[in-house]
XYZ file of C-alpha atoms in Angstrom:
248
model
C 0.106 -0.043 -0.023
C 1.459 3.401 -1.075
C 1.903 6.108 1.667
C 0.511 9.444 1.090
C 2.966 12.294 0.941
C 3.880 13.774 4.278
C 2.533 17.244 4.226
C 3.692 18.113 7.600
C 7.203 17.456 6.437
C 6.584 20.009 3.655
C 5.521 22.525 5.912
C 8.289 22.253 8.253
C 10.826 22.384 5.533
C 9.223 25.931 4.270
C 9.309 27.058 7.825
C 12.973 26.117 8.044
C 13.821 27.945 4.712
C 11.969 31.056 5.897
C 14.035 31.192 9.179
C 17.116 30.390 7.435
C 16.622 33.107 4.738
C 15.798 35.854 7.419
C 18.808 34.959 9.606
C 21.254 34.353 6.696
C 20.020 36.518 3.720
C 21.646 36.323 0.353
C 25.165 37.232 0.626
C 25.645 39.647 -2.371
C 22.423 41.616 -1.620
C 23.310 41.740 2.109
C 26.920 43.178 1.328
C 25.580 45.837 -0.913
C 22.907 46.955 1.753
C 25.321 46.656 4.432
C 27.671 49.134 2.608
C 24.854 51.489 1.938
C 23.876 51.358 5.797
C 27.469 52.043 6.968
C 27.644 54.968 4.414
C 24.511 56.209 5.688
C 25.683 55.774 9.332
C 28.795 58.040 8.485
C 26.693 61.028 7.970
C 25.033 60.730 11.448
C 26.212 62.023 14.749
C 25.689 59.220 17.309
C 26.828 60.631 20.600
C 25.168 57.975 22.750
C 26.346 55.139 20.414
C 22.726 53.989 19.590
C 24.165 52.195 16.537
C 26.644 50.164 18.324
C 24.820 46.955 17.206
C 25.765 47.915 13.633
C 28.725 45.759 13.175
C 30.618 44.842 9.810
C 30.498 40.987 10.624
C 26.880 40.922 11.185
C 23.767 40.675 9.131
C 21.943 44.129 8.507
C 18.850 42.448 9.730
C 20.259 42.464 13.287
C 21.166 46.076 13.267
C 19.169 48.307 15.707
C 16.261 50.183 13.951
C 16.641 48.050 10.795
C 13.659 45.685 9.475
C 14.268 43.000 6.805
C 11.717 41.165 4.858
C 11.337 37.593 6.385
C 11.533 35.820 3.137
C 14.227 37.743 0.990
C 16.265 39.320 3.912
C 16.365 42.442 2.202
C 16.152 45.835 4.242
C 12.498 47.211 4.109
C 12.571 49.651 6.897
C 14.647 51.908 9.026
C 13.210 53.517 12.147
C 15.609 55.684 14.322
C 13.191 58.019 16.101
C 13.841 59.033 19.668
C 17.484 57.869 19.039
C 19.226 61.418 19.649
C 20.752 61.207 16.176
C 21.597 64.190 14.186
C 23.124 64.851 10.872
C 22.074 64.559 7.233
C 20.635 61.905 5.032
C 23.269 60.063 2.904
C 22.231 59.468 -0.755
C 23.737 55.884 -0.144
C 20.190 54.991 1.292
C 19.014 54.864 -2.230
C 20.818 51.593 -2.645
C 18.313 49.885 -0.503
C 15.914 49.241 -3.195
C 13.190 47.501 -1.149
C 13.280 50.114 1.522
C 9.554 51.196 2.073
C 9.476 52.923 5.449
C 12.075 55.298 6.883
C 11.770 57.648 10.075
C 14.672 59.248 12.070
C 14.993 61.885 14.773
C 16.728 64.038 11.919
C 14.224 66.739 11.072
C 13.770 69.055 7.905
C 16.359 71.482 9.378
C 18.969 68.923 9.640
C 18.172 67.510 6.201
C 18.682 70.824 4.612
C 22.275 70.723 5.511
C 22.373 67.725 2.894
C 21.009 69.597 0.056
C 22.995 71.977 -2.286
C 21.853 75.696 -2.051
C 19.886 76.776 -5.153
C 21.906 79.577 -6.626
C 19.563 80.394 -9.637
C 21.848 78.361 -11.869
C 21.757 74.791 -10.426
C 18.057 73.858 -10.582
C 18.745 70.313 -11.800
C 21.094 69.291 -9.135
C 19.156 71.122 -6.406
C 15.713 69.467 -7.406
C 17.079 66.067 -7.809
C 18.371 66.397 -4.000
C 15.057 67.921 -2.834
C 13.104 65.219 -4.298
C 15.443 62.441 -2.915
C 15.387 63.930 0.724
C 11.720 64.492 0.595
C 11.299 61.067 -0.605
C 13.222 59.135 1.972
C 11.188 61.110 4.579
C 7.914 60.108 2.942
C 7.188 63.866 2.477
C 7.113 64.124 -1.344
C 3.407 63.738 -2.089
C 2.800 67.454 -2.273
C 5.476 67.829 -4.957
C 4.449 64.864 -7.037
C 0.804 65.513 -7.531
C -0.929 68.587 -9.097
C -4.209 68.053 -7.305
C -4.714 69.226 -3.725
C -7.110 67.060 -1.671
C -10.369 68.687 -0.716
C -10.219 70.465 2.691
C -11.589 68.595 5.789
C -15.170 69.227 6.507
C -17.636 67.689 8.933
C -18.888 65.362 6.085
C -15.415 64.203 5.208
C -14.479 60.476 5.708
C -11.707 59.139 7.623
C -9.826 58.217 4.353
C -10.409 61.775 2.971
C -9.125 63.547 6.294
C -6.069 61.247 6.538
C -5.254 62.058 2.764
C -5.711 65.838 3.443
C -3.516 65.752 6.549
C -0.712 63.780 4.783
C -0.787 66.235 1.890
C -0.860 69.328 4.222
C 2.036 68.215 6.226
C 4.025 67.235 2.974
C 3.280 70.657 1.415
C 4.280 72.540 4.852
C 7.464 70.768 5.319
C 8.479 70.602 1.696
C 8.019 74.365 1.494
C 10.171 74.816 4.791
C 13.067 72.636 3.062
C 12.946 74.529 -0.111
C 13.176 77.833 1.522
C 16.006 76.767 3.784
C 17.904 75.585 0.769
C 17.722 78.890 -1.203
C 21.068 80.942 -1.295
C 20.939 84.315 0.306
C 21.050 86.287 -3.061
C 18.009 84.242 -4.204
C 15.714 84.577 -1.003
C 14.363 87.991 -1.897
C 13.181 86.917 -5.283
C 11.543 83.463 -3.844
C 8.141 82.784 -5.521
C 5.258 84.077 -3.226
C 3.197 80.960 -2.822
C 2.070 78.521 -0.012
C 1.963 75.556 -2.534
C 5.064 73.521 -2.641
C 4.177 72.067 -6.125
C 3.719 75.693 -7.585
C 7.046 76.804 -5.759
C 9.017 74.436 -7.785
C 7.450 75.104 -10.880
C 8.169 78.853 -10.567
C 11.599 78.245 -9.554
C 12.221 76.016 -12.518
C 10.621 78.708 -14.895
C 12.799 81.526 -13.284
C 15.985 79.440 -12.837
C 17.695 80.541 -16.149
C 15.979 83.914 -16.383
C 15.498 87.017 -14.200
C 16.064 84.946 -11.013
C 19.310 83.672 -12.310
C 20.300 87.327 -13.333
C 19.596 88.492 -9.606
C 21.322 85.758 -8.306
C 24.676 86.520 -10.133
C 24.226 90.168 -9.294
C 23.671 89.452 -5.657
C 26.932 87.025 -5.745
C 28.911 89.923 -7.422
C 27.730 92.430 -4.841
C 28.542 90.033 -2.028
C 31.924 89.538 -3.309
C 32.439 93.179 -3.881
C 31.531 94.044 -0.270
C 33.307 91.336 1.455
C 36.616 90.956 -0.519
C 39.573 92.271 1.583
C 42.993 93.000 0.453
C 45.080 90.157 2.179
C 48.602 91.324 1.009
C 48.875 87.964 -0.933
C 49.026 90.081 -4.182
C 50.385 93.586 -5.224
C 47.886 96.209 -4.294
C 47.711 97.394 -8.132
C 46.480 93.647 -8.990
C 43.907 93.843 -6.108
C 42.585 97.264 -7.413
C 42.209 95.882 -10.898
C 40.317 92.861 -9.711
C 37.815 95.111 -7.808
C 37.440 97.256 -10.894
C 36.787 94.330 -12.919
C 34.065 92.820 -10.529
C 32.260 96.263 -10.477
C 32.285 96.513 -14.223
C 30.375 93.110 -14.332
């Protein structure tokens, strides 16, 4: 008489494989993600050694604040809230291709330090860094959509309230971050709007026109008023340099 397949044995094998994958994730992927996490860590100030469990010899899945997919072993979440960390968000985090949740004690003001200042001529680089920074903080919804959710009313459903609150937070903090990353010579000419999407569009329109011209003028004026004679060159050369700046 033939014996029926032992289904319990199959279930046990599946469970064992799942455990092994979570404890010993694929070596190549684990190495890439580990390198990304350590580059991310380098940009942080960890005065209280909160990330002491982040060791080169261990799997990223054992790191404090890191969550991995139980099947693939890939990093899917980073949560470092209330960890007394400061610093900037490293672009290396983009190597974590399965990362879906990210939260840290670093706020918008700290994040602004990792974004290049917009000077009127570097819109492409500035926008790329703004979008990345807002993305890893899950605050980019207001700059990705043209449609503003309807304001909350007494008749709004819970999902409508939640959607508006997410958009409002994204819009407010996106504007704060963008304004913080404007060069001083640009700030007087910043768009007068309270919509993050509209702010970006106006910056893009003006980046190679009047705003850029004002930025250049502002930079030249700043150089003229702050440049001092430091005895590193003849006085005649210094006077000539200042005259050339004034002529521009």
